[in-house]
Amino acid sequence: MQGQQSRTDWRMYLNNFLQGRYGHTRQLSWVHTQSGPSHDTRWLAIAYFNGIEYGRGVARDRGTAMEIAAETTYRALTSYYN
């Protein structure tokens, strides 16, 4: 992950942005898939906003994959809507 962000910051930033703009996060949805052997698992997290994919993240754990996808989604939505 880039910069000094902690593991949970990007999901929080994304949720805060959506709450501030829409008053809810209902338009945000996630798909998670796990692959690979148990000793080398990889998680794929995909973030959708209004049914459109905005971010993907791949990592060894689900939370980190979600953070990567959340960062991409946050940056895309804030650059478009701000």
C-alpha atoms as an extended CHARMM CRD file, in Angstrom:
* protein
*
        82  EXT
         1         1  MET       CA              0.0000000000        0.0000000000        0.0000000000  PROA      1               0.0000000000
         2         2  GLN       CA              1.1980000000        3.4910000000       -0.7710000000  PROA      2               0.0000000000
         3         3  GLY       CA              2.1810000000        6.2040000000        1.6640000000  PROA      3               0.0000000000
         4         4  GLN       CA              1.6590000000        6.1410000000        5.3920000000  PROA      4               0.0000000000
         5         5  GLN       CA             -1.9180000000        4.8400000000        5.3260000000  PROA      5               0.0000000000
         6         6  SER       CA             -2.8620000000        2.1560000000        7.8170000000  PROA      6               0.0000000000
         7         7  ARG       CA             -4.5960000000       -0.9750000000        6.6710000000  PROA      7               0.0000000000
         8         8  THR       CA             -8.1100000000        0.3140000000        7.3380000000  PROA      8               0.0000000000
         9         9  ASP       CA             -7.8480000000        3.9030000000        6.1140000000  PROA      9               0.0000000000
        10        10  TRP       CA             -8.9790000000        3.5350000000        2.4930000000  PROA      10              0.0000000000
        11        11  ARG       CA            -12.2180000000        1.7320000000        3.2920000000  PROA      11              0.0000000000
        12        12  MET       CA            -12.9420000000        4.3790000000        5.9110000000  PROA      12              0.0000000000
        13        13  TYR       CA            -12.1590000000        7.2190000000        3.4780000000  PROA      13              0.0000000000
        14        14  LEU       CA            -14.3750000000        5.6270000000        0.8410000000  PROA      14              0.0000000000
        15        15  ASN       CA            -17.2420000000        5.0720000000        3.2700000000  PROA      15              0.0000000000
        16        16  ASN       CA            -16.9220000000        8.6170000000        4.6470000000  PROA      16              0.0000000000
        17        17  PHE       CA            -16.9500000000       10.0730000000        1.1350000000  PROA      17              0.0000000000
        18        18  LEU       CA            -20.0680000000        8.1000000000        0.1810000000  PROA      18              0.0000000000
        19        19  GLN       CA            -21.8050000000        8.9500000000        3.4620000000  PROA      19              0.0000000000
        20        20  GLY       CA            -21.0570000000       12.6320000000        2.9750000000  PROA      20              0.0000000000
        21        21  ARG       CA            -22.1670000000       12.7080000000       -0.6420000000  PROA      21              0.0000000000
        22        22  TYR       CA            -25.1960000000       10.3720000000       -0.5320000000  PROA      22              0.0000000000
        23        23  GLY       CA            -25.9580000000        9.8560000000        3.1540000000  PROA      23              0.0000000000
        24        24  HSD       CA            -25.3960000000        6.0930000000        2.7890000000  PROA      24              0.0000000000
        25        25  THR       CA            -23.1460000000        3.4670000000        1.2050000000  PROA      25              0.0000000000
        26        26  ARG       CA            -25.8280000000        1.2960000000       -0.4230000000  PROA      26              0.0000000000
        27        27  GLN       CA            -24.4060000000        1.8840000000       -3.8980000000  PROA      27              0.0000000000
        28        28  LEU       CA            -21.1100000000        0.2720000000       -2.8740000000  PROA      28              0.0000000000
        29        29  SER       CA            -20.8130000000       -3.5060000000       -3.1720000000  PROA      29              0.0000000000
        30        30  TRP       CA            -17.9720000000       -5.9990000000       -2.9400000000  PROA      30              0.0000000000
        31        31  VAL       CA            -17.0790000000       -9.3550000000       -4.4490000000  PROA      31              0.0000000000
        32        32  HSD       CA            -14.3500000000      -11.4450000000       -2.7930000000  PROA      32              0.0000000000
        33        33  THR       CA            -12.7510000000      -14.5980000000       -4.1410000000  PROA      33              0.0000000000
        34        34  GLN       CA            -10.0310000000      -16.7670000000       -2.6770000000  PROA      34              0.0000000000
        35        35  SER       CA             -7.6330000000      -18.8380000000       -4.7730000000  PROA      35              0.0000000000
        36        36  GLY       CA             -4.4640000000      -20.8350000000       -4.4800000000  PROA      36              0.0000000000
        37        37  PRO       CA             -3.3060000000      -23.5200000000       -2.0710000000  PROA      37              0.0000000000
        38        38  SER       CA             -3.8580000000      -23.0390000000        1.6570000000  PROA      38              0.0000000000
        39        39  HSD       CA             -0.1850000000      -22.2030000000        2.2380000000  PROA      39              0.0000000000
        40        40  ASP       CA             -0.1950000000      -19.5230000000       -0.4940000000  PROA      40              0.0000000000
        41        41  THR       CA             -3.7260000000      -18.1280000000       -0.5930000000  PROA      41              0.0000000000
        42        42  ARG       CA             -4.5250000000      -15.0480000000       -2.6570000000  PROA      42              0.0000000000
        43        43  TRP       CA             -7.6230000000      -12.9050000000       -2.2350000000  PROA      43              0.0000000000
        44        44  LEU       CA             -9.2170000000      -10.8500000000       -4.9800000000  PROA      44              0.0000000000
        45        45  ALA       CA            -11.5100000000       -8.0280000000       -3.8730000000  PROA      45              0.0000000000
        46        46  ILE       CA            -13.5610000000       -6.0670000000       -6.4000000000  PROA      46              0.0000000000
        47        47  ALA       CA            -15.3620000000       -2.8530000000       -5.4540000000  PROA      47              0.0000000000
        48        48  TYR       CA            -18.4600000000       -1.8300000000       -7.3970000000  PROA      48              0.0000000000
        49        49  PHE       CA            -20.2480000000        1.4980000000       -7.2540000000  PROA      49              0.0000000000
        50        50  ASN       CA            -23.6970000000        1.5940000000       -8.8630000000  PROA      50              0.0000000000
        51        51  GLY       CA            -22.9000000000       -1.8110000000      -10.3630000000  PROA      51              0.0000000000
        52        52  ILE       CA            -19.7510000000       -0.5620000000      -12.1130000000  PROA      52              0.0000000000
        53        53  GLU       CA            -16.3460000000       -1.9190000000      -11.1640000000  PROA      53              0.0000000000
        54        54  TYR       CA            -14.0770000000        0.8250000000       -9.8460000000  PROA      54              0.0000000000
        55        55  GLY       CA            -11.3580000000       -1.0440000000       -7.9870000000  PROA      55              0.0000000000
        56        56  ARG       CA             -9.5690000000       -4.3800000000       -7.6970000000  PROA      56              0.0000000000
        57        57  GLY       CA             -7.1020000000       -5.5800000000       -5.1560000000  PROA      57              0.0000000000
        58        58  VAL       CA             -5.1110000000       -8.7920000000       -4.8160000000  PROA      58              0.0000000000
        59        59  ALA       CA             -3.3060000000       -9.7260000000       -1.6030000000  PROA      59              0.0000000000
        60        60  ARG       CA             -2.5590000000      -12.5890000000        0.7800000000  PROA      60              0.0000000000
        61        61  ASP       CA             -5.4620000000      -11.6000000000        3.0420000000  PROA      61              0.0000000000
        62        62  ARG       CA             -8.9680000000      -10.3590000000        2.3330000000  PROA      62              0.0000000000
        63        63  GLY       CA             -8.6440000000       -7.1120000000        4.2810000000  PROA      63              0.0000000000
        64        64  THR       CA             -5.5660000000       -5.9480000000        2.4120000000  PROA      64              0.0000000000
        65        65  ALA       CA             -7.1360000000       -6.8360000000       -0.9340000000  PROA      65              0.0000000000
        66        66  MET       CA            -10.1710000000       -4.7450000000        0.0510000000  PROA      66              0.0000000000
        67        67  GLU       CA             -7.9440000000       -1.8280000000        1.0510000000  PROA      67              0.0000000000
        68        68  ILE       CA             -6.2110000000       -1.8630000000       -2.3320000000  PROA      68              0.0000000000
        69        69  ALA       CA             -9.5600000000       -1.9220000000       -4.1380000000  PROA      69              0.0000000000
        70        70  ALA       CA            -10.9780000000        0.7640000000       -1.8330000000  PROA      70              0.0000000000
        71        71  GLU       CA             -8.0590000000        3.0920000000       -2.5440000000  PROA      71              0.0000000000
        72        72  THR       CA             -8.5310000000        2.7810000000       -6.3010000000  PROA      72              0.0000000000
        73        73  THR       CA            -12.2820000000        3.2870000000       -5.9430000000  PROA      73              0.0000000000
        74        74  TYR       CA            -11.9070000000        6.2670000000       -3.6050000000  PROA      74              0.0000000000
        75        75  ARG       CA             -9.4230000000        7.9840000000       -5.8970000000  PROA      75              0.0000000000
        76        76  ALA       CA            -11.5870000000        7.3750000000       -8.9790000000  PROA      76              0.0000000000
        77        77  LEU       CA            -14.8180000000        8.5740000000       -7.3760000000  PROA      77              0.0000000000
        78        78  THR       CA            -13.3240000000       11.6230000000       -5.6820000000  PROA      78              0.0000000000
        79        79  SER       CA            -11.5770000000       12.7390000000       -8.8700000000  PROA      79              0.0000000000
        80        80  TYR       CA            -14.8370000000       12.3350000000      -10.8060000000  PROA      80              0.0000000000
        81        81  TYR       CA            -17.2580000000       13.8060000000       -8.2700000000  PROA      81              0.0000000000
        82        82  ASN       CA            -15.0930000000       16.5550000000       -6.7400000000  PROA      82              0.0000000000
